CSV table of C-alpha atoms in Angstrom, one decimal:
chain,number,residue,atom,x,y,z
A,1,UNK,CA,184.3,175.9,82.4
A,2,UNK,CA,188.1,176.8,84.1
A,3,UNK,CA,190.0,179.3,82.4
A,4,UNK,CA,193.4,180.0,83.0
A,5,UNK,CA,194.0,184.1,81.5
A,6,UNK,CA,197.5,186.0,81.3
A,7,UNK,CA,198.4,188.9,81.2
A,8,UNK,CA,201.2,191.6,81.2
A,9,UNK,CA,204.2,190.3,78.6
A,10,UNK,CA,205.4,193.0,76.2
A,11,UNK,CA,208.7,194.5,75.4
A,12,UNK,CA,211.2,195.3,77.9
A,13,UNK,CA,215.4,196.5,77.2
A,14,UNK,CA,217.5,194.5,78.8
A,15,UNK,CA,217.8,195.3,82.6
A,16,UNK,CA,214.4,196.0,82.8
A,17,UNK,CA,211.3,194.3,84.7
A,18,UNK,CA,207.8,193.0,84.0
A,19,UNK,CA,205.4,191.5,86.1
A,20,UNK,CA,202.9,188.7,84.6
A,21,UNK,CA,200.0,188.0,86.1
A,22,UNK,CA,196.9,185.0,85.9
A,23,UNK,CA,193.8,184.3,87.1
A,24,UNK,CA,192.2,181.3,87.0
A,25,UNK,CA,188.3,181.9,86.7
A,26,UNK,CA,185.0,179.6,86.1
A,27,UNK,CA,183.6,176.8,87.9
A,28,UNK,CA,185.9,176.4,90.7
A,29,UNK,CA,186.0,174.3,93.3
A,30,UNK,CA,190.2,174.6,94.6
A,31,UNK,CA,193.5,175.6,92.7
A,32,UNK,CA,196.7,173.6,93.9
A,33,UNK,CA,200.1,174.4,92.8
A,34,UNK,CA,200.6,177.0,90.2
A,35,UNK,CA,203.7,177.9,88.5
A,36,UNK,CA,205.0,179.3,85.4
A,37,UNK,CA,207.0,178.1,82.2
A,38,UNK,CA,208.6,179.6,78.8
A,39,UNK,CA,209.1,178.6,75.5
A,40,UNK,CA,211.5,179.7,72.8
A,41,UNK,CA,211.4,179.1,69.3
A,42,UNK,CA,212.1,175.7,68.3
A,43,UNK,CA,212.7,174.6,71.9
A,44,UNK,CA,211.0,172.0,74.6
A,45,UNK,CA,208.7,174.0,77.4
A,46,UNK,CA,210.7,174.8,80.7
A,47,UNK,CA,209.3,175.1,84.2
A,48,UNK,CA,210.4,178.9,85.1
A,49,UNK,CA,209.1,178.8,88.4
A,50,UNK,CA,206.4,177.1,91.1
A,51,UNK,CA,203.9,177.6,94.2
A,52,UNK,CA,202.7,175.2,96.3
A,53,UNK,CA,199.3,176.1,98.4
A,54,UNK,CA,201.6,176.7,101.4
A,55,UNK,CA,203.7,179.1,99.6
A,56,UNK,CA,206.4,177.0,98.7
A,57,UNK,CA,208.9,177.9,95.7
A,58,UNK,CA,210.8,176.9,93.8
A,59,UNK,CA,213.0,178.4,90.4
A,60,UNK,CA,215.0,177.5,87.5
A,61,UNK,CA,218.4,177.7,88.3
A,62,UNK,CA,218.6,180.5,85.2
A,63,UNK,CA,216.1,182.9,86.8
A,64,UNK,CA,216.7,182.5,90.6
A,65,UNK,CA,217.8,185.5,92.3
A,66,UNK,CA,216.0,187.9,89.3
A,67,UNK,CA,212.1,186.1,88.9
A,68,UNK,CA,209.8,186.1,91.9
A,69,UNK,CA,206.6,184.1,91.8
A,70,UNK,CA,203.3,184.9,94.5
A,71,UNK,CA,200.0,183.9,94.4
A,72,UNK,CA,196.9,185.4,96.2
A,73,UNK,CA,195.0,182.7,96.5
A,74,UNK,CA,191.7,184.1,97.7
A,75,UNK,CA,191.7,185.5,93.8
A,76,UNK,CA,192.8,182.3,92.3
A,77,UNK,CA,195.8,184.2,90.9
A,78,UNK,CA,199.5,183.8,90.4
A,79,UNK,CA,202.3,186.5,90.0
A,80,UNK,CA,205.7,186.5,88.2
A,81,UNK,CA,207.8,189.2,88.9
A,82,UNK,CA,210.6,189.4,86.0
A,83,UNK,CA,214.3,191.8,87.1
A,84,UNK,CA,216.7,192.2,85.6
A,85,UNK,CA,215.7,190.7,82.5
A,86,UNK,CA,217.9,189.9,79.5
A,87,UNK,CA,217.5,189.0,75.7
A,88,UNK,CA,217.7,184.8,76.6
A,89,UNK,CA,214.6,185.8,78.7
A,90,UNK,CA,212.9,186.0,75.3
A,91,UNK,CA,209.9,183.4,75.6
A,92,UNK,CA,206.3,182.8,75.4
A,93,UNK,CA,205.3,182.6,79.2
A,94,UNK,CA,202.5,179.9,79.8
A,95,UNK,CA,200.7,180.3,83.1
A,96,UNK,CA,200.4,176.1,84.5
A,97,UNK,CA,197.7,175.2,87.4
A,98,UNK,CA,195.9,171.8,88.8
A,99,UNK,CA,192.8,173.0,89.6
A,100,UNK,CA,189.6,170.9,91.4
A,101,UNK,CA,186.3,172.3,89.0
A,102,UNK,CA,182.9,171.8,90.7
A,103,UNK,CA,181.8,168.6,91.3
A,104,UNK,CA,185.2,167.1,90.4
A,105,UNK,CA,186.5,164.2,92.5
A,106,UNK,CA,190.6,165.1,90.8
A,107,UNK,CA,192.5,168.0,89.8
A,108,UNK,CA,193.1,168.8,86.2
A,109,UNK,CA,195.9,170.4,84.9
A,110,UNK,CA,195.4,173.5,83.0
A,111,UNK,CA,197.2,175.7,80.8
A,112,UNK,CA,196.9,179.8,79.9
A,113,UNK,CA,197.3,180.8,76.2
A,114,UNK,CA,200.5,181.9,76.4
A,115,UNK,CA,202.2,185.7,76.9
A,116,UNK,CA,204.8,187.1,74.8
A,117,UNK,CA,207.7,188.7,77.0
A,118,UNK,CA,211.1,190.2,74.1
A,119,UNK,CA,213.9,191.5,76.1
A,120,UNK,CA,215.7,193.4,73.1
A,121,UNK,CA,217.3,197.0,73.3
């Protein structure tokens, strides 16, 4: 079974930083593009960021320029890097990757359980 797990949301004061983190774990065969979204209270999910296998990026025009998102793909894990954060910043984060499981002909989309990041002073 494919788990996606997050980790690293909390409380921060405006200005401040936080870096999630996720790893995907189980029965594994290959992990495609991963990325990131957030979800405020009583609004639609938004893609925050994205990485392609090759390292490609790409960011919500809100965040680009403060968020950073990596991968190290030999641990099946994906990186957001959070600067310069501020109180709109307030959102579940939901870790987002297709992954290939064992003896899987097509990639499935998966979804973490959701970390909560409060920028408030």
């Amino acid at each position: 079974q494919v788990q996606l797990v997050e980790s690293g949301g909390g409380l921060v004061q405006p200005g401040g930083s936080l870096r999630l983190s996720c790893a995907a774990s189980g029965s594994i065969s290959s992990v495609n593009s991963m990325a990131w979204f957030r979800q405020c209270p009583g609004k639609e999910r938004e893609l925050v960021a994205a990485i392609t296998v090759d390292g490609s990026t790409n960011y919500a025009d809100s965040v680009k320029g403060r968020f950073t998102i990596s991968r190290d793909s030999a641990k099946n894990t994906v990186y957001l890097q959070m600067n310069s954060l501020e109180p709109e910043d307030t959102a579940v984060y939901y870790c987002n990757a297709g992954i290939r499981p064992y003896r899987s002909a097509a990639y499935l989309n998966y979804w973490g359980q959701g970390t909560q990041v409060t920028v408030s002073s």
